[in-house]
Amino acid sequence: MAAAYFVLYSALAILRHRSYHSFGFDLAVYDQVVWNTTQGRALESTMTQTIAVPHSQLGDHFSPIYLAMVPFYLLYPHPETLLVLETFALALGAWPVYLLARLKLPPGYAVLWVLVYLLFIPLAYVN
C-alpha cells in the first residue's frame, strides 16, 4: 500500500507542480537551499522576509535533513525531486503505523490502520 501511495502521490505532486498549482514560496526556499548546497554554498538562502542578503538557512530553521537531499538533487536538479522525496518520507510513515497497530490492536487491524493513515485527508493535503 505504501508503494502504491508513493507512486500515485509522487505523480500527483509532479503534475500539480507542473500545472503551476504547487505551493510556491516554501518549495522555492527549499529548492534554492538545496541547489545552493550543490553549488558549494552550503545551506545558503536569500529568500527570507527578514534578511535579504545571503545567509545560512540554519539560522531560520535548523533542518540538517537538507544535506540528505543533496545526492538525490544532484541526480535530477529540479523542484520535482524535493516533491518526490517528501512523498517518500510520508509513505515511510506507514511502517511505524503498522508496527504500532500490530503491537496494540487485535490481529488483522494493523493493515486497516495503514490504509487509514494513507487515505487520511490531511496527509494528502500536506503531500
PDB file of C-alpha atoms in Angstrom:
ATOM      1  CA  MET A   1       0.000   0.000   0.000  1.00  0.00           C
ATOM      2  CA  ALA A   2       2.836   2.390   0.826  1.00  0.00           C
ATOM      3  CA  ALA A   3       4.451   1.753  -2.557  1.00  0.00           C
ATOM      4  CA  ALA A   4       1.158   2.459  -4.330  1.00  0.00           C
ATOM      5  CA  TYR A   5       0.759   5.645  -2.280  1.00  0.00           C
ATOM      6  CA  PHE A   6       4.304   6.689  -3.190  1.00  0.00           C
ATOM      7  CA  VAL A   7       3.813   6.174  -6.933  1.00  0.00           C
ATOM      8  CA  LEU A   8       0.366   7.801  -7.066  1.00  0.00           C
ATOM      9  CA  TYR A   9       1.114  10.809  -4.891  1.00  0.00           C
ATOM     10  CA  SER A  10       4.530  11.403  -6.476  1.00  0.00           C
ATOM     11  CA  ALA A  11       2.823  11.600  -9.855  1.00  0.00           C
ATOM     12  CA  LEU A  12       0.117  13.893  -8.474  1.00  0.00           C
ATOM     13  CA  ALA A  13       2.663  16.181  -6.796  1.00  0.00           C
ATOM     14  CA  ILE A  14       4.672  16.476 -10.004  1.00  0.00           C
ATOM     15  CA  LEU A  15       1.548  17.136 -12.066  1.00  0.00           C
ATOM     16  CA  ARG A  16       0.371  19.754  -9.570  1.00  0.00           C
ATOM     17  CA  HIS A  17       3.750  21.484  -9.716  1.00  0.00           C
ATOM     18  CA  ARG A  18       3.980  21.404 -13.499  1.00  0.00           C
ATOM     19  CA  SER A  19       0.483  22.858 -13.795  1.00  0.00           C
ATOM     20  CA  TYR A  20       1.528  25.799 -11.559  1.00  0.00           C
ATOM     21  CA  HIS A  21      -0.555  24.747  -8.549  1.00  0.00           C
ATOM     22  CA  SER A  22       2.225  23.882  -6.092  1.00  0.00           C
ATOM     23  CA  PHE A  23       2.887  25.959  -3.009  1.00  0.00           C
ATOM     24  CA  GLY A  24       5.460  28.288  -4.486  1.00  0.00           C
ATOM     25  CA  PHE A  25       7.249  30.093  -1.679  1.00  0.00           C
ATOM     26  CA  ASP A  26       8.110  27.133   0.564  1.00  0.00           C
ATOM     27  CA  LEU A  27       9.118  24.981  -2.366  1.00  0.00           C
ATOM     28  CA  ALA A  28      11.215  27.839  -3.754  1.00  0.00           C
ATOM     29  CA  VAL A  29      13.049  28.277  -0.445  1.00  0.00           C
ATOM     30  CA  TYR A  30      13.894  24.583  -0.166  1.00  0.00           C
ATOM     31  CA  ASP A  31      14.821  24.366  -3.824  1.00  0.00           C
ATOM     32  CA  GLN A  32      17.164  27.328  -3.511  1.00  0.00           C
ATOM     33  CA  VAL A  33      18.838  25.984  -0.365  1.00  0.00           C
ATOM     34  CA  VAL A  34      19.460  22.531  -1.824  1.00  0.00           C
ATOM     35  CA  TRP A  35      20.580  23.970  -5.177  1.00  0.00           C
ATOM     36  CA  ASN A  36      22.992  26.371  -3.454  1.00  0.00           C
ATOM     37  CA  THR A  37      24.396  23.446  -1.485  1.00  0.00           C
ATOM     38  CA  THR A  38      25.086  21.555  -4.710  1.00  0.00           C
ATOM     39  CA  GLN A  39      26.920  24.643  -5.984  1.00  0.00           C
ATOM     40  CA  GLY A  40      29.274  24.800  -2.991  1.00  0.00           C
ATOM     41  CA  ARG A  41      27.334  27.325  -0.910  1.00  0.00           C
ATOM     42  CA  ALA A  42      26.217  25.040   1.902  1.00  0.00           C
ATOM     43  CA  LEU A  43      22.630  25.720   3.028  1.00  0.00           C
ATOM     44  CA  GLU A  44      22.731  29.309   1.775  1.00  0.00           C
ATOM     45  CA  SER A  45      19.498  31.214   1.264  1.00  0.00           C
ATOM     46  CA  THR A  46      18.471  34.692   0.185  1.00  0.00           C
ATOM     47  CA  MET A  47      14.747  34.043   0.436  1.00  0.00           C
ATOM     48  CA  THR A  48      13.556  35.278   3.779  1.00  0.00           C
ATOM     49  CA  GLN A  49      11.405  38.188   4.746  1.00  0.00           C
ATOM     50  CA  THR A  50      13.781  39.460   7.417  1.00  0.00           C
ATOM     51  CA  ILE A  51      17.243  39.032   5.864  1.00  0.00           C
ATOM     52  CA  ALA A  52      17.618  39.894   2.182  1.00  0.00           C
ATOM     53  CA  VAL A  53      21.317  39.038   1.976  1.00  0.00           C
ATOM     54  CA  PRO A  54      22.801  35.545   1.588  1.00  0.00           C
ATOM     55  CA  HIS A  55      22.762  33.720   4.911  1.00  0.00           C
ATOM     56  CA  SER A  56      22.627  30.191   6.286  1.00  0.00           C
ATOM     57  CA  GLN A  57      19.174  28.625   6.231  1.00  0.00           C
ATOM     58  CA  LEU A  58      20.072  27.004   9.551  1.00  0.00           C
ATOM     59  CA  GLY A  59      19.593  30.442  11.102  1.00  0.00           C
ATOM     60  CA  ASP A  60      15.936  30.376  10.058  1.00  0.00           C
ATOM     61  CA  HIS A  61      15.181  26.668  10.507  1.00  0.00           C
ATOM     62  CA  PHE A  62      17.524  24.042  11.909  1.00  0.00           C
ATOM     63  CA  SER A  63      16.977  21.359   9.276  1.00  0.00           C
ATOM     64  CA  PRO A  64      20.118  19.340   8.615  1.00  0.00           C
ATOM     65  CA  ILE A  65      17.945  16.946   6.562  1.00  0.00           C
ATOM     66  CA  TYR A  66      18.709  19.266   3.640  1.00  0.00           C
ATOM     67  CA  LEU A  67      22.100  17.596   3.400  1.00  0.00           C
ATOM     68  CA  ALA A  68      20.460  14.179   2.898  1.00  0.00           C
ATOM     69  CA  MET A  69      18.544  15.585  -0.082  1.00  0.00           C
ATOM     70  CA  VAL A  70      21.649  16.788  -1.910  1.00  0.00           C
ATOM     71  CA  PRO A  71      22.692  13.457  -3.530  1.00  0.00           C
ATOM     72  CA  PHE A  72      19.214  12.972  -4.994  1.00  0.00           C
ATOM     73  CA  TYR A  73      19.113  16.589  -6.138  1.00  0.00           C
ATOM     74  CA  LEU A  74      22.443  16.150  -7.908  1.00  0.00           C
ATOM     75  CA  LEU A  75      20.889  13.352  -9.976  1.00  0.00           C
ATOM     76  CA  TYR A  76      17.890  15.456 -11.016  1.00  0.00           C
ATOM     77  CA  PRO A  77      18.295  19.140 -10.008  1.00  0.00           C
ATOM     78  CA  HIS A  78      14.657  20.225 -10.129  1.00  0.00           C
ATOM     79  CA  PRO A  79      11.946  21.015  -7.554  1.00  0.00           C
ATOM     80  CA  GLU A  80      10.192  17.781  -8.512  1.00  0.00           C
ATOM     81  CA  THR A  81      12.989  15.899  -6.743  1.00  0.00           C
ATOM     82  CA  LEU A  82      12.027  17.544  -3.473  1.00  0.00           C
ATOM     83  CA  LEU A  83       8.363  16.707  -4.026  1.00  0.00           C
ATOM     84  CA  VAL A  84       9.176  13.041  -4.631  1.00  0.00           C
ATOM     85  CA  LEU A  85      11.414  12.922  -1.545  1.00  0.00           C
ATOM     86  CA  GLU A  86       8.618  14.431   0.533  1.00  0.00           C
ATOM     87  CA  THR A  87       6.188  11.807  -0.751  1.00  0.00           C
ATOM     88  CA  PHE A  88       8.692   9.065   0.037  1.00  0.00           C
ATOM     89  CA  ALA A  89       9.051  10.317   3.622  1.00  0.00           C
ATOM     90  CA  LEU A  90       5.274  10.410   4.083  1.00  0.00           C
ATOM     91  CA  ALA A  91       4.896   6.918   2.631  1.00  0.00           C
ATOM     92  CA  LEU A  92       7.513   5.657   5.093  1.00  0.00           C
ATOM     93  CA  GLY A  93       5.170   6.736   7.868  1.00  0.00           C
ATOM     94  CA  ALA A  94       3.026   3.699   7.084  1.00  0.00           C
ATOM     95  CA  TRP A  95       5.670   1.411   8.568  1.00  0.00           C
ATOM     96  CA  PRO A  96       5.564   2.727  12.188  1.00  0.00           C
ATOM     97  CA  VAL A  97       1.760   2.911  11.967  1.00  0.00           C
ATOM     98  CA  TYR A  98       1.729  -0.765  11.013  1.00  0.00           C
ATOM     99  CA  LEU A  99       4.134  -1.731  13.794  1.00  0.00           C
ATOM    100  CA  LEU A 100       2.221   0.190  16.462  1.00  0.00           C
ATOM    101  CA  ALA A 101      -1.132  -1.153  15.322  1.00  0.00           C
ATOM    102  CA  ARG A 102       0.208  -4.711  15.229  1.00  0.00           C
ATOM    103  CA  LEU A 103       1.569  -4.268  18.754  1.00  0.00           C
ATOM    104  CA  LYS A 104      -1.519  -2.664  20.315  1.00  0.00           C
ATOM    105  CA  LEU A 105      -4.527  -3.991  18.367  1.00  0.00           C
ATOM    106  CA  PRO A 106      -6.054  -7.421  17.717  1.00  0.00           C
ATOM    107  CA  PRO A 107      -4.712  -9.340  14.689  1.00  0.00           C
ATOM    108  CA  GLY A 108      -5.833  -8.031  11.316  1.00  0.00           C
ATOM    109  CA  TYR A 109      -6.306  -4.397  12.320  1.00  0.00           C
ATOM    110  CA  ALA A 110      -2.774  -3.269  11.508  1.00  0.00           C
ATOM    111  CA  VAL A 111      -3.330  -3.296   7.749  1.00  0.00           C
ATOM    112  CA  LEU A 112      -6.585  -1.394   8.208  1.00  0.00           C
ATOM    113  CA  TRP A 113      -4.775   1.339  10.161  1.00  0.00           C
ATOM    114  CA  VAL A 114      -2.119   1.607   7.471  1.00  0.00           C
ATOM    115  CA  LEU A 115      -4.911   2.156   4.958  1.00  0.00           C
ATOM    116  CA  VAL A 116      -6.460   4.788   7.240  1.00  0.00           C
ATOM    117  CA  TYR A 117      -3.096   6.544   7.507  1.00  0.00           C
ATOM    118  CA  LEU A 118      -2.507   6.553   3.751  1.00  0.00           C
ATOM    119  CA  LEU A 119      -6.035   7.780   2.991  1.00  0.00           C
ATOM    120  CA  PHE A 120      -6.022  10.423   5.737  1.00  0.00           C
ATOM    121  CA  ILE A 121      -7.101  13.673   4.075  1.00  0.00           C
ATOM    122  CA  PRO A 122      -4.656  15.955   5.962  1.00  0.00           C
ATOM    123  CA  LEU A 123      -1.783  13.702   4.863  1.00  0.00           C
ATOM    124  CA  ALA A 124      -2.879  14.089   1.251  1.00  0.00           C
ATOM    125  CA  TYR A 125      -3.140  17.847   1.754  1.00  0.00           C
ATOM    126  CA  VAL A 126       0.398  18.060   3.149  1.00  0.00           C
ATOM    127  CA  ASN A 127       1.655  15.958   0.276  1.00  0.00           C
TER     128      ASN A 127
END
